[in-house]
Short mmCIF file of C-alpha atoms in Angstrom, two decimals:
data_model
loop_
_atom_site.label_atom_id
_atom_site.label_comp_id
_atom_site.label_asym_id
_atom_site.label_seq_id
_atom_site.Cartn_x
_atom_site.Cartn_y
_atom_site.Cartn_z
CA UNK A 1 -30.06 1.46 -10.20
CA UNK A 2 -28.61 4.82 -11.12
CA UNK A 3 -24.84 5.00 -11.36
CA UNK A 4 -22.43 7.75 -10.44
CA UNK A 5 -20.49 9.14 -13.39
CA UNK A 6 -16.71 9.34 -13.43
CA UNK A 7 -14.52 12.03 -14.88
CA UNK A 8 -10.91 11.12 -15.61
CA UNK A 9 -8.48 14.04 -15.25
CA UNK A 10 -7.03 15.02 -18.61
CA UNK A 11 -3.51 15.51 -17.24
CA UNK A 12 -1.38 12.79 -15.70
CA UNK A 13 -1.03 14.78 -12.50
CA UNK A 14 -2.85 17.55 -10.72
CA UNK A 15 -1.43 20.70 -9.12
CA UNK A 16 -0.46 20.39 -5.50
CA UNK A 17 -2.98 21.78 -3.06
CA UNK A 18 -2.01 23.81 0.00
CA UNK A 19 -1.58 21.54 3.00
CA UNK A 20 -4.52 21.90 5.37
CA UNK A 21 -2.04 21.72 8.24
CA UNK A 22 1.71 21.57 8.68
CA UNK A 23 4.38 22.12 11.29
CA UNK A 24 8.13 22.23 11.73
CA UNK A 25 8.40 18.44 11.38
CA UNK A 26 7.14 18.69 7.78
CA UNK A 27 9.90 21.20 6.99
CA UNK A 28 12.45 18.93 8.64
CA UNK A 29 11.22 15.97 6.53
CA UNK A 30 11.51 18.10 3.37
CA UNK A 31 15.02 19.31 4.17
CA UNK A 32 16.14 15.79 5.08
CA UNK A 33 14.65 14.46 1.83
CA UNK A 34 16.43 17.11 -0.26
CA UNK A 35 19.75 16.34 1.42
CA UNK A 36 19.24 12.63 0.88
CA UNK A 37 18.37 13.05 -2.79
CA UNK A 38 21.56 15.08 -3.34
CA UNK A 39 23.57 12.17 -1.92
CA UNK A 40 21.68 9.39 -3.72
CA UNK A 41 22.86 8.10 -7.12
CA UNK A 42 20.57 8.89 -10.04
CA UNK A 43 17.80 6.30 -10.27
CA UNK A 44 14.62 6.03 -12.34
CA UNK A 45 11.69 7.99 -10.96
CA UNK A 46 9.34 4.99 -11.15
CA UNK A 47 10.10 1.34 -11.77
CA UNK A 48 8.83 -1.65 -9.77
CA UNK A 49 7.48 -4.94 -11.06
CA UNK A 50 7.68 -7.20 -8.01
CA UNK A 51 7.66 -7.20 -4.21
CA UNK A 52 11.22 -8.44 -3.55
CA UNK A 53 13.84 -6.80 -5.81
CA UNK A 54 16.20 -4.32 -4.06
CA UNK A 55 14.16 -1.37 -2.80
CA UNK A 56 15.61 1.94 -3.95
CA UNK A 57 12.85 4.55 -3.52
CA UNK A 58 9.73 4.48 -1.34
CA UNK A 59 6.94 6.58 0.14
CA UNK A 60 6.44 6.23 3.91
CA UNK A 61 3.17 7.49 5.37
CA UNK A 62 2.48 9.96 8.20
CA UNK A 63 0.08 9.37 11.09
CA UNK A 64 -0.59 12.89 12.39
CA UNK A 65 -4.26 13.85 12.93
CA UNK A 66 -5.62 10.39 12.00
CA UNK A 67 -9.37 9.81 12.43
CA UNK A 68 -11.35 6.58 12.62
CA UNK A 69 -12.89 6.01 9.19
CA UNK A 70 -16.62 6.58 9.09
CA UNK A 71 -18.47 4.54 6.46
CA UNK A 72 -21.95 2.95 6.32
CA UNK A 73 -22.67 0.46 9.09
CA UNK A 74 -22.75 -2.55 6.77
CA UNK A 75 -19.21 -1.76 5.55
CA UNK A 76 -17.85 -1.45 9.09
CA UNK A 77 -19.60 -4.67 10.11
CA UNK A 78 -18.12 -6.51 7.11
CA UNK A 79 -14.53 -5.36 7.59
CA UNK A 80 -13.74 -4.30 11.17
CA UNK A 81 -13.20 -6.46 14.29
CA UNK A 82 -16.51 -6.76 16.14
CA UNK A 83 -15.11 -5.65 19.49
CA UNK A 84 -13.96 -2.31 18.03
CA UNK A 85 -16.80 -1.39 15.65
CA UNK A 86 -18.21 1.19 18.06
CA UNK A 87 -15.19 3.43 17.41
CA UNK A 88 -15.99 3.88 13.71
CA UNK A 89 -18.27 6.89 13.93
CA UNK A 90 -18.07 10.41 12.47
CA UNK A 91 -15.55 12.74 14.07
CA UNK A 92 -13.91 10.14 16.32
CA UNK A 93 -10.18 10.85 16.31
CA UNK A 94 -7.47 8.42 17.35
CA UNK A 95 -6.02 9.35 20.72
CA UNK A 96 -3.03 11.68 20.84
CA UNK A 97 -1.08 8.91 22.56
CA UNK A 98 -1.59 6.58 19.60
CA UNK A 99 -0.97 9.13 16.83
CA UNK A 100 2.11 10.57 18.56
CA UNK A 101 3.62 7.13 19.09
CA UNK A 102 2.69 6.04 15.55
CA UNK A 103 4.33 9.19 14.18
CA UNK A 104 7.52 8.37 16.08
CA UNK A 105 7.43 4.79 14.76
CA UNK A 106 6.96 5.92 11.16
CA UNK A 107 9.78 8.47 11.48
CA UNK A 108 12.07 5.81 12.93
CA UNK A 109 11.11 3.38 10.15
CA UNK A 110 11.84 6.04 7.52
CA UNK A 111 15.25 6.54 9.13
CA UNK A 112 15.96 2.80 8.99
CA UNK A 113 15.22 2.83 5.26
CA UNK A 114 17.33 5.94 4.66
CA UNK A 115 20.23 4.36 6.55
CA UNK A 116 19.92 1.40 4.16
CA UNK A 117 20.49 3.79 1.23
CA UNK A 118 16.83 3.96 0.15
CA UNK A 119 15.32 7.25 -1.01
CA UNK A 120 12.33 8.11 1.17
CA UNK A 121 9.44 10.45 0.36
CA UNK A 122 7.01 11.67 3.05
CA UNK A 123 3.52 13.14 2.55
CA UNK A 124 2.08 16.41 3.79
CA UNK A 125 0.35 16.55 7.11
CA UNK A 126 -3.41 16.98 6.81
CA UNK A 127 -6.07 17.78 9.40
CA UNK A 128 -8.15 14.73 8.57
CA UNK A 129 -10.94 15.67 10.95
CA UNK A 130 -11.39 19.02 9.22
CA UNK A 131 -11.64 17.45 5.75
CA UNK A 132 -13.73 14.42 6.73
CA UNK A 133 -10.91 12.00 6.01
CA UNK A 134 -9.05 9.13 7.65
CA UNK A 135 -5.24 9.09 7.63
CA UNK A 136 -2.05 9.65 5.66
CA UNK A 137 -0.38 6.63 7.24
CA UNK A 138 -1.44 3.96 4.70
CA UNK A 139 -0.35 5.03 1.18
CA UNK A 140 -0.31 1.43 -0.11
CA UNK A 141 -4.10 1.48 -0.23
CA UNK A 142 -4.22 4.39 -2.65
CA UNK A 143 -1.11 4.12 -4.85
CA UNK A 144 0.48 1.29 -6.81
CA UNK A 145 3.51 1.22 -9.10
CA UNK A 146 3.59 -1.34 -11.91
CA UNK A 147 6.61 -1.02 -14.17
CA UNK A 148 6.98 2.68 -14.98
CA UNK A 149 3.34 3.45 -14.14
CA UNK A 150 1.97 4.82 -10.86
CA UNK A 151 -1.78 4.25 -10.50
CA UNK A 152 -4.05 6.04 -8.03
CA UNK A 153 -6.89 3.90 -6.70
CA UNK A 154 -10.52 5.04 -7.05
CA UNK A 155 -11.40 4.37 -3.41
CA UNK A 156 -14.73 2.87 -2.44
CA UNK A 157 -14.61 4.57 0.96
CA UNK A 158 -15.99 8.09 0.83
CA UNK A 159 -13.71 9.28 3.65
CA UNK A 160 -10.68 8.47 1.47
CA UNK A 161 -11.84 10.18 -1.72
CA UNK A 162 -9.42 13.14 -1.37
CA UNK A 163 -6.65 11.35 0.51
CA UNK A 164 -4.11 11.12 -2.29
CA UNK A 165 -4.70 14.66 -3.54
CA UNK A 166 -4.36 16.21 -0.10
CA UNK A 167 -1.46 14.22 1.33
CA UNK A 168 0.42 12.89 -1.67
CA UNK A 169 -0.29 15.33 -4.50
CA UNK A 170 2.97 17.16 -3.84
CA UNK A 171 4.95 13.92 -4.14
CA UNK A 172 3.27 13.03 -7.44
CA UNK A 173 4.07 16.49 -8.81
CA UNK A 174 7.68 16.13 -7.67
CA UNK A 175 7.98 12.76 -9.36
CA UNK A 176 6.74 14.21 -12.65
CA UNK A 177 9.19 17.12 -12.42
CA UNK A 178 12.04 14.76 -11.65
CA UNK A 179 11.06 12.51 -14.54
CA UNK A 180 10.99 15.46 -16.95
CA UNK A 181 14.41 16.58 -15.72
CA UNK A 182 15.73 13.03 -16.00
CA UNK A 183 14.50 12.68 -19.57
CA UNK A 184 15.71 16.14 -20.61
CA UNK A 185 19.17 15.14 -19.38
CA UNK A 186 19.06 11.80 -21.18
CA UNK A 187 18.02 13.46 -24.46
CA UNK A 188 21.56 14.83 -24.68
CA UNK A 189 23.26 11.73 -23.32
CA UNK A 190 24.52 9.21 -25.85
CA UNK A 191 24.87 6.63 -23.07
CA UNK A 192 21.07 6.53 -22.56
CA UNK A 193 19.53 6.13 -26.03
CA UNK A 194 15.77 5.83 -26.06
CA UNK A 195 15.34 6.82 -22.42
CA UNK A 196 12.20 8.81 -23.29
CA UNK A 197 10.27 5.63 -24.04
CA UNK A 198 10.69 4.64 -20.38
CA UNK A 199 9.27 7.91 -19.04
CA UNK A 200 7.19 7.66 -15.90
CA UNK A 201 3.42 7.60 -16.22
CA UNK A 202 1.09 8.73 -13.43
CA UNK A 203 -2.60 7.86 -13.69
CA UNK A 204 -4.80 9.87 -11.34
CA UNK A 205 -8.11 8.46 -10.13
CA UNK A 206 -11.27 9.62 -11.92
CA UNK A 207 -13.47 12.18 -10.21
CA UNK A 208 -16.95 11.14 -9.11
CA UNK A 209 -19.61 13.41 -10.58
CA UNK A 210 -22.99 13.44 -8.88
CA UNK A 211 -24.17 11.07 -6.17
CA UNK A 212 -21.90 8.15 -5.43
CA UNK A 213 -24.01 4.99 -5.63
CA UNK A 214 -21.30 2.50 -4.65
CA UNK A 215 -23.22 1.47 -1.50
CA UNK A 216 -26.69 1.33 -3.07
CA UNK A 217 -28.33 -2.11 -3.26
CA UNK A 218 -25.28 -4.35 -3.78
CA UNK A 219 -26.18 -6.94 -6.39
CA UNK A 220 -23.90 -9.49 -4.75
CA UNK A 221 -24.48 -9.64 -1.01
CA UNK A 222 -21.04 -11.19 -0.59
CA UNK A 223 -19.52 -7.71 -0.66
CA UNK A 224 -20.36 -4.36 0.94
CA UNK A 225 -20.15 -2.45 -2.37
CA UNK A 226 -21.87 -2.85 -5.71
CA UNK A 227 -20.46 -2.57 -9.22
CA UNK A 228 -21.93 0.82 -10.15
CA UNK A 229 -18.50 2.38 -10.68
CA UNK A 230 -14.86 1.25 -10.59
CA UNK A 231 -13.50 0.88 -7.07
CA UNK A 232 -10.40 -0.75 -5.67
CA UNK A 233 -7.76 -0.42 -2.99
CA UNK A 234 -4.28 -0.93 -4.38
CA UNK A 235 -3.46 -3.13 -1.36
CA UNK A 236 -5.74 -5.78 -2.90
CA UNK A 237 -3.02 -6.43 -5.52
CA UNK A 238 0.59 -7.64 -5.64
CA UNK A 239 3.18 -7.74 -8.42
CA UNK A 240 4.88 -10.91 -9.63
CA UNK A 241 6.87 -9.68 -12.59
CA UNK A 242 4.51 -9.11 -15.50
CA UNK A 243 1.65 -10.76 -13.63
CA UNK A 244 -0.37 -8.86 -11.05
CA UNK A 245 -2.33 -11.04 -8.61
CA UNK A 246 -5.30 -9.58 -6.73
CA UNK A 247 -8.65 -10.27 -5.15
CA UNK A 248 -12.21 -9.03 -5.09
CA UNK A 249 -13.09 -7.66 -1.67
CA UNK A 250 -15.34 -5.32 0.28
CA UNK A 251 -13.43 -2.40 -1.29
CA UNK A 252 -12.54 -3.82 -4.74
CA UNK A 253 -15.19 -4.64 -7.35
CA UNK A 254 -15.24 -6.11 -10.86
CA UNK A 255 -15.29 -2.70 -12.53
CA UNK A 256 -12.31 -1.70 -10.42
CA UNK A 257 -10.41 -4.75 -11.61
CA UNK A 258 -11.23 -3.93 -15.25
CA UNK A 259 -10.19 -0.31 -14.71
CA UNK A 260 -6.84 -1.34 -13.22
CA UNK A 261 -6.26 -3.94 -15.93
CA UNK A 262 -6.70 -1.25 -18.60
CA UNK A 263 -4.03 0.95 -16.98
CA UNK A 264 -1.30 -1.68 -16.65
CA UNK A 265 1.76 -1.21 -18.88
CA UNK A 266 1.90 -3.28 -22.09
CA UNK A 267 2.74 -6.91 -21.48
CA UNK A 268 1.31 -7.03 -17.95
CA UNK A 269 -1.67 -9.17 -16.98
CA UNK A 270 -3.96 -9.18 -13.94
CA UNK A 271 -5.39 -12.37 -12.42
CA UNK A 272 -7.75 -12.80 -9.47
CA UNK A 273 -6.93 -15.21 -6.65
CA UNK A 274 -9.81 -17.19 -5.16
CA UNK A 275 -9.72 -16.37 -1.45
CA UNK A 276 -11.88 -17.76 1.34
CA UNK A 277 -12.00 -14.68 3.55
CA UNK A 278 -15.52 -13.35 4.25
CA UNK A 279 -13.98 -10.12 5.56
CA UNK A 280 -11.62 -9.68 2.59
CA UNK A 281 -10.00 -6.26 2.39
CA UNK A 282 -6.36 -6.15 1.22
CA UNK A 283 -4.43 -9.20 0.09
CA UNK A 284 -1.16 -8.24 1.78
CA UNK A 285 -1.98 -10.11 4.99
CA UNK A 286 -2.97 -13.20 2.97
CA UNK A 287 0.11 -13.76 0.79
CA UNK A 288 3.72 -12.65 1.29
CA UNK A 289 6.26 -13.30 -1.49
CA UNK A 290 9.67 -13.34 0.18
CA UNK A 291 11.74 -13.61 -2.98
CA UNK A 292 11.42 -14.98 -6.48
CA UNK A 293 10.14 -18.54 -6.17
CA UNK A 294 9.20 -18.41 -2.48
CA UNK A 295 5.85 -17.35 -0.96
CA UNK A 296 4.19 -17.61 2.46
CA UNK A 297 0.42 -17.67 2.71
CA UNK A 298 -2.34 -17.52 5.29
CA UNK A 299 -4.04 -20.95 5.16
CA UNK A 300 -7.18 -19.51 6.75
CA UNK A 301 -7.76 -17.30 3.70
CA UNK A 302 -6.35 -19.09 0.66
CA UNK A 303 -5.38 -22.62 -0.32
CA UNK A 304 -2.29 -23.88 -2.07
CA UNK A 305 -4.50 -25.25 -4.84
CA UNK A 306 -5.98 -21.81 -5.47
CA UNK A 307 -2.50 -20.30 -5.71
CA UNK A 308 -1.22 -23.06 -8.01
CA UNK A 309 -3.93 -22.21 -10.53
CA UNK A 310 -1.84 -19.17 -11.47
CA UNK A 311 0.93 -20.04 -13.91
CA UNK A 312 3.29 -17.52 -12.35
CA UNK A 313 3.25 -19.54 -9.08
CA UNK A 314 3.17 -23.11 -10.37
CA UNK A 315 6.88 -23.76 -9.83
CA UNK A 316 7.18 -21.70 -6.63
CA UNK A 317 7.69 -22.97 -3.10
CA UNK A 318 4.42 -22.17 -1.34
CA UNK A 319 4.48 -22.43 2.45
CA UNK A 320 1.50 -22.00 4.77
CA UNK A 321 2.45 -20.00 7.82
CA UNK A 322 2.62 -22.81 10.41
CA UNK A 323 1.68 -20.79 13.50
CA UNK A 324 -1.61 -19.18 14.48
CA UNK A 325 -0.85 -15.55 15.32
CA UNK A 326 -2.53 -14.44 18.51
CA UNK A 327 -3.91 -11.07 19.52
CA UNK A 328 -1.73 -9.36 22.10
CA UNK A 329 -3.26 -8.46 25.44
CA UNK A 330 -0.70 -5.72 26.08
CA UNK A 331 -0.02 -2.55 24.16
CA UNK A 332 -2.30 -0.42 21.98
CA UNK A 333 -5.52 -1.91 20.54
CA UNK A 334 -5.52 -3.29 17.02
CA UNK A 335 -8.72 -1.49 16.04
CA UNK A 336 -8.78 -2.45 12.35
CA UNK A 337 -6.65 -5.55 11.82
CA UNK A 338 -6.47 -9.22 12.74
CA UNK A 339 -3.32 -10.87 14.17
CA UNK A 340 -2.56 -12.02 10.60
CA UNK A 341 -1.09 -8.55 10.11
CA UNK A 342 2.14 -10.40 10.92
CA UNK A 343 2.39 -11.17 7.17
CA UNK A 344 2.23 -7.47 6.28
CA UNK A 345 6.02 -7.21 6.15
CA UNK A 346 8.20 -5.22 3.73
CA UNK A 347 11.04 -6.85 1.78
CA UNK A 348 14.08 -4.66 1.15
CA UNK A 349 15.56 -7.30 -1.14
CA UNK A 350 15.62 -11.10 -1.40
CA UNK A 351 17.34 -11.44 2.00
CA UNK A 352 16.30 -8.50 4.20
CA UNK A 353 12.74 -8.02 5.43
CA UNK A 354 11.27 -5.54 7.92
CA UNK A 355 9.23 -7.21 10.68
CA UNK A 356 7.49 -5.79 13.76
CA UNK A 357 9.85 -6.07 16.72
CA UNK A 358 7.42 -8.14 18.82
CA UNK A 359 6.84 -10.71 16.05
CA UNK A 360 9.83 -12.74 17.26
CA UNK A 361 8.32 -16.13 16.39
CA UNK A 362 7.75 -15.00 12.79
CA UNK A 363 11.22 -13.46 12.51
CA UNK A 364 12.92 -16.57 13.90
CA UNK A 365 10.99 -18.77 11.47
CA UNK A 366 12.01 -16.61 8.50
CA UNK A 367 15.62 -16.71 9.63
CA UNK A 368 15.93 -20.43 10.36
CA UNK A 369 13.60 -21.81 7.66
CA UNK A 370 14.50 -19.56 4.72
CA UNK A 371 17.76 -17.82 5.59
CA UNK A 372 16.13 -14.39 5.62
CA UNK A 373 17.58 -11.46 7.58
CA UNK A 374 14.69 -9.88 9.53
CA UNK A 375 15.05 -6.25 10.60
CA UNK A 376 13.00 -5.75 13.75
CA UNK A 377 11.29 -2.34 13.98
CA UNK A 378 8.63 -1.12 16.46
CA UNK A 379 5.28 -0.50 14.75
CA UNK A 380 2.49 -1.45 17.19
CA UNK A 381 0.89 2.01 17.27
CA UNK A 382 0.86 2.18 13.47
CA UNK A 383 -1.00 -1.14 13.62
CA UNK A 384 -3.69 0.62 15.66
CA UNK A 385 -4.30 3.01 12.76
CA UNK A 386 -4.78 0.25 10.23
CA UNK A 387 -1.74 -1.56 8.89
CA UNK A 388 1.90 -2.55 9.07
CA UNK A 389 5.04 -2.04 6.98
CA UNK A 390 3.58 -3.02 3.62
CA UNK A 391 0.47 -0.89 4.16
CA UNK A 392 2.50 2.12 5.30
CA UNK A 393 4.67 2.26 2.17
CA UNK A 394 4.58 2.53 -1.61
CA UNK A 395 7.67 1.15 -3.31
CA UNK A 396 8.42 3.51 -6.19
CA UNK A 397 11.62 1.91 -7.48
CA UNK A 398 12.88 -1.65 -7.12
CA UNK A 399 15.73 -3.30 -8.94
CA UNK A 400 19.49 -3.48 -9.19
CA UNK A 401 21.44 -0.31 -9.98
CA UNK A 402 22.04 0.09 -13.69
#
């Protein structure tokens, strides 16, 4: 089997491309972000090694112009709910009702985070139909911060190949500029000796040269992709201090795991969890670490024994979610996700967690069983596009203020 060749960009970031589309809301987001950054205390540009430390800087996606992803039939069959698979065809856009409502939900969510004192970055708007893409609403799939390193995923899906460059390239450039300014300032500051050694590192995904063979004759029929080149979605991985836990899936292969492992900062390790999900794609609706030492898991997709095999979890409290989430008959369709999306929550710290406003049973359980403080936010139309609060964000900085 012939393999596609990969070219890794020589620089750590690429120039921003002109936005294929924009409107006054993008300008408003930019002005709001500038004002917020002027009011926010100086923080590192990148720095996150877990899923629960205090959130201080984050990317929140945008839903405008989203299009149903169009990939080979065997991929859609393997990953999408059977009753909705007919929607995943070329040029099929999400309805204006869904994208407009999802946009309002994401903007509201960003405001909730800003009101909590968290710095929020927003991507450019892109005409995804014009570029043959999918959405800008789910940045977690394409970007992952481990320590001081931000890693761009080499997507398996062809419709996502340019997603980060088009929607998020400007943010990555801004982060590099801010990091250079931060380090230039610290060079002359005796109170921050050695700050340069903690400079941010951004690793852009390699470019595919020639025909992409990722879908050709998968050697292992368990998954929809083969191992001809590195591929992963960042949402297949979670951080537990210096240990990253992840899974193989229909969008993450062995070469992708090796590629990610090679990019992790020194001292970090990557281990694969044995899951029992035949439709595996993204681990963040399978496990949910609430705080250090406490994790909820989906018992339909992973066992306690499989989790205990990982040293980082051996002394943790591991709790199966005791309810079976049910699909809702009302509201917008959940085209791409199962009801287990309930676990796709976002922790702001070890007490506060953002939960969809209709997931009352889940929120009450978190409150009464673990003393958490759920923040209920509407997000049902974002669910229609493919994810919830964890999917729709990339946490850039977590940790206490220095």
